[in-house]
Coordinates of C-alpha atoms in Angstrom, one line a residue:
M327 CA 30.8 14.6 -6.9
D328 CA 32.6 12.3 -9.2
I329 CA 31.1 8.9 -8.4
G330 CA 33.0 7.2 -11.1
K331 CA 36.3 8.4 -9.6
I332 CA 35.3 7.2 -6.1
L333 CA 34.5 3.8 -7.4
R334 CA 37.7 3.6 -9.3
E335 CA 39.6 4.5 -6.1
Y336 CA 38.1 1.5 -4.4
G337 CA 38.4 -0.7 -7.4
V338 CA 34.7 -1.3 -7.5
R339 CA 32.3 -1.4 -10.4
P340 CA 28.5 -1.1 -10.1
S341 CA 26.8 -4.5 -9.9
K342 CA 24.2 -5.1 -12.6
G343 CA 23.0 -8.1 -10.7
L344 CA 22.2 -5.9 -7.7
A345 CA 20.8 -3.1 -9.9
Q346 CA 23.3 -0.6 -8.5
N347 CA 22.5 2.8 -9.9
F348 CA 23.8 5.5 -7.6
L349 CA 21.7 8.7 -7.1
V350 CA 24.1 11.6 -7.7
S351 CA 21.7 14.6 -8.2
E352 CA 22.2 17.0 -5.3
G353 CA 18.7 18.4 -5.9
V354 CA 17.0 15.1 -5.8
L355 CA 19.0 14.0 -2.7
D356 CA 17.9 17.2 -0.9
R357 CA 14.3 16.6 -2.1
I358 CA 14.2 13.1 -0.7
V359 CA 15.5 14.2 2.7
A360 CA 13.1 17.1 2.9
S361 CA 10.2 14.7 2.1
A362 CA 11.2 12.5 5.0
D363 CA 10.3 15.4 7.4
L364 CA 13.2 14.5 9.7
G365 CA 13.8 16.0 13.2
P366 CA 16.6 15.7 15.7
D367 CA 14.8 12.8 17.5
D368 CA 14.1 10.7 14.5
L369 CA 15.6 7.2 13.9
V370 CA 16.0 6.4 10.2
L371 CA 16.3 3.1 8.5
E372 CA 18.0 3.6 5.1
V373 CA 17.9 0.8 2.6
G374 CA 20.5 0.6 -0.1
P375 CA 22.8 3.5 1.0
G376 CA 25.3 2.8 -1.8
L377 CA 28.2 5.2 -1.3
G378 CA 26.5 7.2 1.5
L379 CA 25.7 10.4 -0.3
M380 CA 22.2 10.4 1.1
T381 CA 23.3 8.8 4.4
R382 CA 25.3 11.8 5.2
R383 CA 22.4 14.1 4.7
L384 CA 20.1 11.9 6.7
A385 CA 22.6 11.8 9.6
E386 CA 22.8 15.6 9.7
A387 CA 19.0 15.9 10.0
A388 CA 18.1 12.9 12.3
C389 CA 19.1 11.4 15.6
A390 CA 20.5 8.2 14.1
V391 CA 20.7 6.4 10.8
V392 CA 20.8 2.6 10.4
A393 CA 22.0 2.0 6.8
V394 CA 21.3 -1.6 5.6
E395 CA 23.5 -2.6 2.7
L396 CA 23.6 -6.0 1.0
D397 CA 26.9 -5.5 -1.0
R398 CA 29.9 -6.2 1.3
R399 CA 32.1 -4.0 -1.0
M400 CA 29.8 -1.1 -0.3
V401 CA 29.8 -1.8 3.4
A402 CA 33.6 -1.4 3.5
I403 CA 33.4 1.8 1.5
L404 CA 30.6 3.2 3.7
S405 CA 32.4 2.3 6.9
E406 CA 35.4 4.3 5.8
R407 CA 33.6 7.3 4.2
L408 CA 31.2 7.8 7.1
A409 CA 33.6 7.1 9.9
D410 CA 33.3 10.7 11.1
L411 CA 29.5 10.3 11.7
P412 CA 29.0 8.5 15.1
N413 CA 25.2 8.4 14.6
V414 CA 25.5 6.2 11.5
H415 CA 25.3 2.5 11.9
V416 CA 26.1 0.4 8.8
V417 CA 24.6 -3.0 8.7
Q418 CA 25.5 -5.7 6.2
A419 CA 22.3 -7.6 5.5
D420 CA 19.5 -8.3 3.0
I421 CA 16.6 -6.2 4.0
L422 CA 14.2 -9.0 3.1
E423 CA 15.9 -11.3 5.6
I424 CA 15.8 -9.1 8.7
D425 CA 13.1 -7.6 10.9
P426 CA 13.4 -3.8 10.1
A427 CA 12.3 -2.7 13.5
E428 CA 14.6 -5.1 15.3
A429 CA 17.5 -4.0 13.1
V430 CA 16.9 -0.3 14.1
A431 CA 16.5 -1.2 17.8
E432 CA 19.6 -3.3 17.9
A433 CA 21.8 -0.8 16.1
T434 CA 20.7 2.2 18.2
G435 CA 20.3 0.4 21.5
S436 CA 16.6 1.1 21.6
A437 CA 13.7 -1.1 22.7
V438 CA 11.6 -2.6 20.0
E439 CA 8.4 -2.0 22.0
G440 CA 7.2 1.5 21.3
L441 CA 10.0 2.0 18.7
A442 CA 9.3 4.8 16.2
F443 CA 11.3 5.1 13.0
K444 CA 11.2 6.3 9.4
V445 CA 12.4 4.6 6.2
V446 CA 14.3 6.3 3.4
A447 CA 15.3 4.0 0.5
N448 CA 16.6 3.9 -3.0
L449 CA 15.1 0.4 -3.6
P450 CA 16.7 -1.9 -6.1
Y451 CA 14.0 -2.3 -8.7
Y452 CA 13.9 -6.1 -8.6
I453 CA 12.9 -6.2 -5.0
T454 CA 10.6 -3.1 -4.8
S455 CA 7.3 -4.9 -4.3
A456 CA 8.7 -7.5 -1.9
A457 CA 10.6 -4.8 0.1
L458 CA 7.5 -2.6 0.5
R459 CA 5.4 -5.5 1.7
H460 CA 8.2 -6.5 4.1
L461 CA 8.5 -3.0 5.5
L462 CA 4.7 -2.4 5.9
E463 CA 3.9 -5.9 7.3
G464 CA 6.7 -6.0 9.9
S465 CA 6.4 -6.4 13.6
R466 CA 6.4 -2.6 13.9
R467 CA 5.7 -0.5 10.9
P468 CA 7.6 2.7 10.1
A469 CA 5.8 6.0 10.6
L470 CA 6.8 7.2 7.1
L471 CA 8.5 5.8 4.0
T472 CA 10.2 7.8 1.4
V473 CA 11.3 5.5 -1.4
M474 CA 12.8 5.8 -4.9
V475 CA 11.2 3.4 -7.3
Q476 CA 10.8 3.0 -11.1
R477 CA 8.4 5.6 -12.4
E478 CA 6.0 3.0 -13.7
V479 CA 6.0 1.3 -10.3
A480 CA 5.3 4.6 -8.6
Q481 CA 2.2 5.1 -10.8
R482 CA 1.0 1.6 -9.8
I483 CA 1.5 2.3 -6.1
V484 CA -0.6 5.5 -6.2
A485 CA -3.2 4.2 -8.6
E486 CA -6.9 4.8 -7.9
P487 CA -9.9 2.5 -8.7
G488 CA -9.7 1.8 -12.4
G489 CA -6.0 1.1 -12.3
M490 CA -5.5 -0.8 -9.1
S491 CA -3.2 -3.8 -8.7
L492 CA -2.0 -6.1 -5.9
L493 CA 0.8 -3.6 -5.3
S494 CA -1.4 -0.6 -4.9
L495 CA -3.6 -2.6 -2.5
A496 CA -0.5 -3.8 -0.5
V497 CA 0.5 -0.2 0.1
Q498 CA -2.8 1.5 0.5
V499 CA -4.0 -0.9 3.1
Y500 CA -1.3 0.5 5.3
G501 CA -0.8 4.0 4.3
R502 CA -1.4 6.9 1.9
P503 CA 1.1 7.1 -1.0
T504 CA 2.0 10.3 -2.9
V505 CA 4.4 10.8 -5.8
V506 CA 6.8 13.5 -4.6
A507 CA 9.0 13.9 -7.6
R508 CA 9.9 12.4 -11.0
V509 CA 13.6 11.6 -11.3
P510 CA 15.2 11.3 -14.8
A511 CA 17.6 8.5 -15.5
G512 CA 20.4 11.1 -15.8
A513 CA 20.2 11.7 -12.0
F514 CA 22.0 8.3 -11.5
Y515 CA 25.4 6.8 -12.2
P516 CA 25.3 4.8 -14.2
P517 CA 22.0 5.9 -15.7
P518 CA 19.3 3.2 -15.7
K519 CA 17.2 2.6 -18.8
V520 CA 14.0 4.1 -17.2
D521 CA 13.0 7.1 -15.2
S522 CA 12.3 6.9 -11.5
A523 CA 10.1 8.6 -9.0
V524 CA 10.1 9.4 -5.3
V525 CA 7.1 8.1 -3.4
R526 CA 6.2 9.2 0.1
I527 CA 4.0 6.8 2.1
D528 CA 2.3 8.2 5.2
V529 CA 1.6 5.1 7.2
Y530 CA -1.6 5.0 9.1
E531 CA -1.5 4.5 12.9
E532 CA -3.6 1.4 12.3
P533 CA -4.1 -0.4 9.0
V534 CA -7.6 -0.2 7.4
A535 CA -8.7 -3.4 9.0
P536 CA -7.5 -6.0 11.6
E537 CA -4.6 -8.3 10.4
E538 CA -6.8 -11.3 10.0
T539 CA -9.2 -9.4 7.8
I540 CA -6.3 -8.0 5.7
A541 CA -5.0 -11.6 5.3
R542 CA -8.4 -12.6 4.0
L543 CA -8.6 -9.5 1.7
F544 CA -5.3 -10.5 0.0
W545 CA -6.5 -14.1 -0.3
V546 CA -9.5 -12.8 -2.2
A547 CA -7.6 -10.2 -4.2
R548 CA -4.9 -12.6 -5.3
A549 CA -7.7 -14.8 -6.7
G550 CA -9.2 -11.8 -8.5
F551 CA -6.0 -10.5 -10.0
A552 CA -4.9 -13.9 -11.1
Q553 CA -7.1 -13.4 -14.1
K554 CA -7.5 -9.6 -14.1
R555 CA -9.1 -9.4 -17.5
K556 CA -11.9 -11.6 -16.5
Q557 CA -15.1 -10.5 -14.7
L558 CA -14.8 -10.9 -10.9
A559 CA -17.6 -13.4 -10.7
N560 CA -15.7 -15.7 -13.1
S561 CA -12.2 -15.3 -11.8
L562 CA -13.1 -15.6 -8.1
S563 CA -15.3 -18.7 -8.8
A564 CA -12.4 -20.4 -10.6
N565 CA -9.6 -19.4 -8.3
L566 CA -11.4 -19.8 -5.0
R567 CA -13.1 -22.9 -6.2
L568 CA -16.5 -21.6 -5.2
P569 CA -19.8 -22.0 -7.1
R570 CA -20.4 -19.0 -9.3
D571 CA -23.8 -18.3 -7.8
V572 CA -22.2 -18.1 -4.3
V573 CA -19.7 -15.6 -5.6
V574 CA -22.3 -13.6 -7.4
E575 CA -24.4 -13.4 -4.2
A576 CA -21.3 -12.3 -2.2
L577 CA -20.5 -9.6 -4.8
A578 CA -24.1 -8.3 -4.6
S579 CA -23.9 -8.3 -0.8
A580 CA -20.8 -6.2 -1.0
G581 CA -22.6 -3.8 -3.4
L582 CA -20.4 -4.9 -6.4
D583 CA -21.2 -5.7 -10.0
P584 CA -20.4 -9.3 -10.8
S585 CA -19.1 -8.1 -14.2
A586 CA -16.6 -5.7 -12.6
R587 CA -12.9 -6.2 -13.2
P588 CA -10.5 -6.4 -10.2
Q589 CA -8.6 -3.2 -11.1
T590 CA -11.8 -1.1 -10.6
L591 CA -12.2 -2.0 -6.9
A592 CA -11.1 0.3 -4.1
V593 CA -9.6 -1.0 -0.9
A594 CA -12.9 -0.7 0.9
D595 CA -14.6 -2.8 -1.8
W596 CA -12.1 -5.6 -1.3
L597 CA -12.7 -5.5 2.4
R598 CA -16.5 -5.8 2.0
L599 CA -16.1 -8.6 -0.5
A600 CA -13.7 -10.5 1.8
E601 CA -16.2 -10.3 4.6
S602 CA -19.0 -11.4 2.3
L603 CA -17.4 -14.5 0.7
P604 CA -17.6 -17.8 2.5
G605 CA -14.6 -19.8 3.5

């Protein structure tokens, strides 16, 4: 499909400010839809539908698709190009400013309570971390996310102890991420400067800990990663404003070496540490 021709027909140019790079590879589009494991009863929230190439595929596999698009120009194009699909609902909104579950419920006439939905997204690179947190921390979490992100970001999401970050923690507290496919820059129009990857996140029925414990985990983790090259005993003492001996004792209680660096800790380690620290 000639994406450039379609854009010219509508007098539209991709917005650099919105990081608009349209996925045009038929093979990658098919791979993403297959990764989403869609059935005829599934409700799908699509973020960043662009020109609707993936939206159409999703609509053919699922019960309904709620396509959230920020760019009003694209909303007009989508509304016209997908007019033959009654199970597609195009919503003009910033995904970060709406409740994902409520958006799906309102568009499909469903009840928020007990709502089950999946997310498929070609996330703008500049909001990837914020969007993932927003989707995973919402009033109702999706059962599954299949997202396109920068390859480097994908590697951070699936990192294991030794290469962990706040982003990997933010995802792995709520689900199990897997890299499904590497996507070269040439699969997009216009091609970005970096390669991408498709990440599937199988969301747990319940997060690894109660919400109040998770909030405390991130309070501690943010303090640790604020100075990630320092030993945990030093960075936590400085950033949590706790005496170093208190922090050392909490680390020992959690079975952790005071000289460890934050990237070496697993999710379970942060949980134990959060429970051991005072405050």
